[in-house]
PDB file of C-alpha atoms in Angstrom:
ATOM      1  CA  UNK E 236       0.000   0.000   0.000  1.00  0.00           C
ATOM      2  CA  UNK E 237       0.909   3.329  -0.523  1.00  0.00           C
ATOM      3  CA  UNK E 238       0.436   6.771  -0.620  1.00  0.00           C
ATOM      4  CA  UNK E 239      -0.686   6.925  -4.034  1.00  0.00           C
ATOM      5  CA  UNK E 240      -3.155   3.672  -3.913  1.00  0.00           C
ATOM      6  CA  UNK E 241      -4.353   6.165  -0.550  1.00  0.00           C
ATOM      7  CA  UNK E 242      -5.281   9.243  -2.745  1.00  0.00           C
ATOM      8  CA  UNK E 243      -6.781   7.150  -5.954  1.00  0.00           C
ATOM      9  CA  UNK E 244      -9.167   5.497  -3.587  1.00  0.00           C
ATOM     10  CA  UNK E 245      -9.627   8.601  -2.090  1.00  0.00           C
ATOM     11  CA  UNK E 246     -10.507   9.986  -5.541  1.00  0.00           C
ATOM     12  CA  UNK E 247     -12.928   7.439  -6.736  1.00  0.00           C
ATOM     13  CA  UNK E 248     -14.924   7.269  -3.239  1.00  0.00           C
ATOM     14  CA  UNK E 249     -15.313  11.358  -4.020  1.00  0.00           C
ATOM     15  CA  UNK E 250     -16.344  10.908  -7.682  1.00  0.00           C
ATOM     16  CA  UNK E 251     -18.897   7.572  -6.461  1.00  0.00           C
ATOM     17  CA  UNK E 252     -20.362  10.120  -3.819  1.00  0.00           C
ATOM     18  CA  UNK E 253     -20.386  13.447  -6.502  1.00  0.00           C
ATOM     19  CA  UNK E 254     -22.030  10.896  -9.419  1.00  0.00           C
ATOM     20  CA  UNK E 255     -24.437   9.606  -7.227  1.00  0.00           C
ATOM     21  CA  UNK E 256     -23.978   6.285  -7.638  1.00  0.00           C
ATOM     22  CA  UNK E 257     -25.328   3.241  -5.590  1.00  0.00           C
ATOM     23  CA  UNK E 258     -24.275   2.721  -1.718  1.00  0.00           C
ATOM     24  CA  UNK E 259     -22.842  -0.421  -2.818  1.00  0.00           C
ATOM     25  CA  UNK E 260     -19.947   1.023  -4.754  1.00  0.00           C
ATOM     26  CA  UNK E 261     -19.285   4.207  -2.342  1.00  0.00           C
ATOM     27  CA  UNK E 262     -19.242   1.389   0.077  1.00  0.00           C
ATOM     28  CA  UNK E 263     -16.675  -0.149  -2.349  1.00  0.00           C
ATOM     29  CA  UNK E 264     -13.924   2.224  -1.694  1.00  0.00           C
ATOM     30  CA  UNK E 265     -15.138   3.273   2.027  1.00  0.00           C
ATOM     31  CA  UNK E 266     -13.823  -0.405   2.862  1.00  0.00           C
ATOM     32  CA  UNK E 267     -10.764   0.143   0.931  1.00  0.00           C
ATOM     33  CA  UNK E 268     -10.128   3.514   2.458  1.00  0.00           C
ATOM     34  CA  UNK E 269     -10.343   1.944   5.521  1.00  0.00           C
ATOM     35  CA  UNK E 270      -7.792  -1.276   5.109  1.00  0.00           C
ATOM     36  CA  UNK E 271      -5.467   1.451   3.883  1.00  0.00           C
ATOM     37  CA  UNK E 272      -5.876   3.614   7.044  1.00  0.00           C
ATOM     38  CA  UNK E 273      -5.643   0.830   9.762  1.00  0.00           C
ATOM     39  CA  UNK E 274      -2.289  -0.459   7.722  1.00  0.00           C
ATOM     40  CA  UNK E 275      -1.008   2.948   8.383  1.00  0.00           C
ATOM     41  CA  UNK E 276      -1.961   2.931  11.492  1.00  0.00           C
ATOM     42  CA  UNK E 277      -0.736  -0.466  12.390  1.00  0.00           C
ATOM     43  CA  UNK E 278       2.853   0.229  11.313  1.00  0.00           C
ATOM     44  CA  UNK E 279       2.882   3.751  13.305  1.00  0.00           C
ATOM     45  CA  UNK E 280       2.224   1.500  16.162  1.00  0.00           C
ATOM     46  CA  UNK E 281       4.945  -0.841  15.039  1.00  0.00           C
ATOM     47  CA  UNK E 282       7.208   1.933  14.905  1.00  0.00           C
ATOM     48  CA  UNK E 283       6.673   3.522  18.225  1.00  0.00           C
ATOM     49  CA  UNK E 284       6.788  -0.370  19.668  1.00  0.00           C
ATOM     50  CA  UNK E 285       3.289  -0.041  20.610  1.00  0.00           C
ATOM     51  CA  UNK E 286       2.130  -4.061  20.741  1.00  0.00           C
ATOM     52  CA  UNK E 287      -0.368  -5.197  23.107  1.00  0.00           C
ATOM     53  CA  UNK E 288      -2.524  -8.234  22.461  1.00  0.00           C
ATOM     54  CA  UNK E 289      -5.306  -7.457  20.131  1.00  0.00           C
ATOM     55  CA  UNK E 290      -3.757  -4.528  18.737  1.00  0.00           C
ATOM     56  CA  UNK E 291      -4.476  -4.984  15.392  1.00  0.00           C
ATOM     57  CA  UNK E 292      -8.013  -6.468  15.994  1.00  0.00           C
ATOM     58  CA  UNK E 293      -8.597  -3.614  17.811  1.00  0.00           C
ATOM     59  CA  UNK E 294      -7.343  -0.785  15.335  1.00  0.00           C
ATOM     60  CA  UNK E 295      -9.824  -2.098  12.980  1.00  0.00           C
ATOM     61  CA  UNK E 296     -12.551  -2.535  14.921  1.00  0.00           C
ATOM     62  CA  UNK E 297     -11.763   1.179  16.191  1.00  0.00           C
ATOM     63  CA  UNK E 298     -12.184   2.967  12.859  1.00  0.00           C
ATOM     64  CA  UNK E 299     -15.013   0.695  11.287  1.00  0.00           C
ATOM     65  CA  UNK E 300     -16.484   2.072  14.225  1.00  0.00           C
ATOM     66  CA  UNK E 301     -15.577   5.400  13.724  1.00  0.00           C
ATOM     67  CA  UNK E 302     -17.122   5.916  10.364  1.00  0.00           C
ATOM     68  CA  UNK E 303     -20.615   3.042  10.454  1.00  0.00           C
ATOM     69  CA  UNK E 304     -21.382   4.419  13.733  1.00  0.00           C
ATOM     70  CA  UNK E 305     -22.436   8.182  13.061  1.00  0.00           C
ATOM     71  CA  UNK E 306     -24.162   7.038   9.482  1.00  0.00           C
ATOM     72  CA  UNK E 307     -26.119   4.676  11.077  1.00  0.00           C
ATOM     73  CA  UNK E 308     -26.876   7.217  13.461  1.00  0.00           C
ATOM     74  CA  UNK E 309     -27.490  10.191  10.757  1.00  0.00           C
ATOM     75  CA  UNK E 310     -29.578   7.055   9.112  1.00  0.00           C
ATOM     76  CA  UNK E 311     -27.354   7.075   5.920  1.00  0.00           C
ATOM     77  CA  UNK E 312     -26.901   3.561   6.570  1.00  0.00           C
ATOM     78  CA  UNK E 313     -29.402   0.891   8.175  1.00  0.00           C
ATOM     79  CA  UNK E 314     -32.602   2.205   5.900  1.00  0.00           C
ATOM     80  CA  UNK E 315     -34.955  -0.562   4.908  1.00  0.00           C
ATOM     81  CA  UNK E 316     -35.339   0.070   1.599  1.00  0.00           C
ATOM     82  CA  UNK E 317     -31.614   0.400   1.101  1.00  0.00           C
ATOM     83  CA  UNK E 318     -30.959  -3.768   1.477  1.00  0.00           C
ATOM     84  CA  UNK E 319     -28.930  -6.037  -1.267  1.00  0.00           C
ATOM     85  CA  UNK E 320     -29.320  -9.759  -0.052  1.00  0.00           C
ATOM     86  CA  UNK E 321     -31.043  -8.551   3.218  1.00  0.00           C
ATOM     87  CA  UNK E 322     -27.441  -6.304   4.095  1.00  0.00           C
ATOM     88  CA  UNK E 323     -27.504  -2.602   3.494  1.00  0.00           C
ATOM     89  CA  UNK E 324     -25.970  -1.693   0.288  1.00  0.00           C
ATOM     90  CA  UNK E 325     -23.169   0.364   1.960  1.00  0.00           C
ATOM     91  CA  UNK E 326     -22.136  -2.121   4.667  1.00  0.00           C
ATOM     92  CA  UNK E 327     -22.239  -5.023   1.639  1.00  0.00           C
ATOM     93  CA  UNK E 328     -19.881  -2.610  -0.848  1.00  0.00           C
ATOM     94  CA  UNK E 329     -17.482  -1.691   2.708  1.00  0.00           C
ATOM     95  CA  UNK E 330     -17.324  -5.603   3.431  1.00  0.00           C
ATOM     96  CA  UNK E 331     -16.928  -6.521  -0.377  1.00  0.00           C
ATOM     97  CA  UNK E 332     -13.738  -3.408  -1.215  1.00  0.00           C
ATOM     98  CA  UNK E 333     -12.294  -3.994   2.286  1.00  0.00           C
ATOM     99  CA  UNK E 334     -11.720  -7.694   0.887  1.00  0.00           C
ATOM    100  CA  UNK E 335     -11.233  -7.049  -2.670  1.00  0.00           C
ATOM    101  CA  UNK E 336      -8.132  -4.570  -1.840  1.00  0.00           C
ATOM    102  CA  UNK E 337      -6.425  -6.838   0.408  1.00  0.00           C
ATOM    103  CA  UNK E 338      -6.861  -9.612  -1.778  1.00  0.00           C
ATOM    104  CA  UNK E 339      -5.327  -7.567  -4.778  1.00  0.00           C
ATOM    105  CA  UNK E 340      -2.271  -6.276  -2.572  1.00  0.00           C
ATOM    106  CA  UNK E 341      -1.845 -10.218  -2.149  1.00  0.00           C
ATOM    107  CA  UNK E 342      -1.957 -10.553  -6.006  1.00  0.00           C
ATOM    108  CA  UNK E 343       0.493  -7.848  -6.383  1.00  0.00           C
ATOM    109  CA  UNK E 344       2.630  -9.204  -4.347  1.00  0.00           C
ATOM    110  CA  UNK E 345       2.817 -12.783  -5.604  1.00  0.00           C
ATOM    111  CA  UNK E 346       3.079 -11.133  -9.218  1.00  0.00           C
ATOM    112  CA  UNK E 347       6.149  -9.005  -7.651  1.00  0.00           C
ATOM    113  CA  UNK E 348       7.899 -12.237  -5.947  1.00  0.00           C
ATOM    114  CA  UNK E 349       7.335 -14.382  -9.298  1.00  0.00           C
ATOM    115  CA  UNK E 350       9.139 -11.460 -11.104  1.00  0.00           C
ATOM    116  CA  UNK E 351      12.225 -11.860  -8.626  1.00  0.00           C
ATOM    117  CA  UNK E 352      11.364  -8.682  -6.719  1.00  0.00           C
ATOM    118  CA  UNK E 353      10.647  -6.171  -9.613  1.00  0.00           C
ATOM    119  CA  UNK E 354       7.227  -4.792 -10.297  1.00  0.00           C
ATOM    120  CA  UNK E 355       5.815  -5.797 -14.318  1.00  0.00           C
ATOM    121  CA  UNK E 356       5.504  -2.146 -15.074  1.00  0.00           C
ATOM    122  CA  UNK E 357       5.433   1.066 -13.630  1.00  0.00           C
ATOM    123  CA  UNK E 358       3.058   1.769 -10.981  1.00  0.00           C
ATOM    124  CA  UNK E 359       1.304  -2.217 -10.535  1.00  0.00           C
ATOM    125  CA  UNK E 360       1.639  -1.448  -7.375  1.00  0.00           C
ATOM    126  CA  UNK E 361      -1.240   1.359  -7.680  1.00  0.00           C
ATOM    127  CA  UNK E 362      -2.654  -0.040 -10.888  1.00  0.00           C
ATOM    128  CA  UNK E 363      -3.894  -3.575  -9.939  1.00  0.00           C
ATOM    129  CA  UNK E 364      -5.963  -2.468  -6.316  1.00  0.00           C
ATOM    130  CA  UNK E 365      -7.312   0.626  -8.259  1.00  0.00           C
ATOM    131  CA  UNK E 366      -8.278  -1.532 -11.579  1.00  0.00           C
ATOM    132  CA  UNK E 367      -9.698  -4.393  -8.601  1.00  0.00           C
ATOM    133  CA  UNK E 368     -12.097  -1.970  -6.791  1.00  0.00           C
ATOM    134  CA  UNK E 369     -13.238  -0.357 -10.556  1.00  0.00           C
ATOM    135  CA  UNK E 370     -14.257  -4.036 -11.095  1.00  0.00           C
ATOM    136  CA  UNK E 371     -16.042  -4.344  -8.195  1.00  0.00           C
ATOM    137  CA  UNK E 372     -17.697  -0.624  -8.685  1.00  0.00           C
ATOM    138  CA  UNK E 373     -18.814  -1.632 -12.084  1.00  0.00           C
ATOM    139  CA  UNK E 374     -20.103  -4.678 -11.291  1.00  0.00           C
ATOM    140  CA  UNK E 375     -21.834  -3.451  -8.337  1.00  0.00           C
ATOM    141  CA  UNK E 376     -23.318  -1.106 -10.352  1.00  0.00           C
ATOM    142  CA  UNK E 377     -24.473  -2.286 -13.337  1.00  0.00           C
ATOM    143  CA  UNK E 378     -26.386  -5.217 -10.555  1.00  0.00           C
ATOM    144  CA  UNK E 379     -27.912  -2.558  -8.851  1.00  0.00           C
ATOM    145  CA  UNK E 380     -29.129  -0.591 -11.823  1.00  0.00           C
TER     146      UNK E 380
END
């Protein structure tokens, strides 16, 4: 992860919210904003030798918390009507992008470590998560159209 995978997810979570588009694929890069965040904030703990027993656990629990907390209490989240296989859209999209973007930091690395250590091209690093949770987006969206 880095900072640039940060500020493209950043990017497309503004431009899902600014187009409108279905909870499912805001929720999309909400999760993967969030796996990048509590990886930051995990290794910031590393550094300062901050390790206690359910550190990690407890990072992410902290900031899933922090942000499905005050939608479901400003009701942006939790609405009836607003259901994909009886979950609410956003939570569905968060849970889906959360897994999607680990999974394709996994893929990057394998491709990295079958390429003895060097990256295919400029920028896989940033280009396989980001082309991942467009995937996901799109095919989140065209199933909720």
């Amino acid at each position: 992860m880095c900072a640039v995978c940060t500020a493209a997810i950043i990017s497309g979570l503004g431009l899902s919210r600014w187009l409108r588009v279905d909870d499912t694929v805001s929720g999309v890069w909400i999760g993967a904003l969030l796996v990048t965040i509590i990886y930051y904030t995990i290794v910031l703990f590393q550094k300062w030798k901050l390790n206690f027993f359910g550190r990690d656990f407890l990072i992410s629990l902290i900031y899933f918390a922090a942000v499905f907390v005050p939608l479901y209490s400003g009701k942006i989240i939790g609405h009836p009507l607003n259901r994909i296989w009886g979950i609410d859209k956003f939570i569905i999209g968060a849970f889906v992008g959360s897994i999607i973007f680990i999974l394709s930091v996994m893929f990057y690395a394998w491709l990295k470590r079958k390429n003895g250590g060097h990256a295919h091209f400029p920028l896989e690093k940033v280009t396989i998560p980001v082309v991942a949770l467009i995937l996901t987006s799109t095919i989140f969206y065209l199933a909720t159209k």
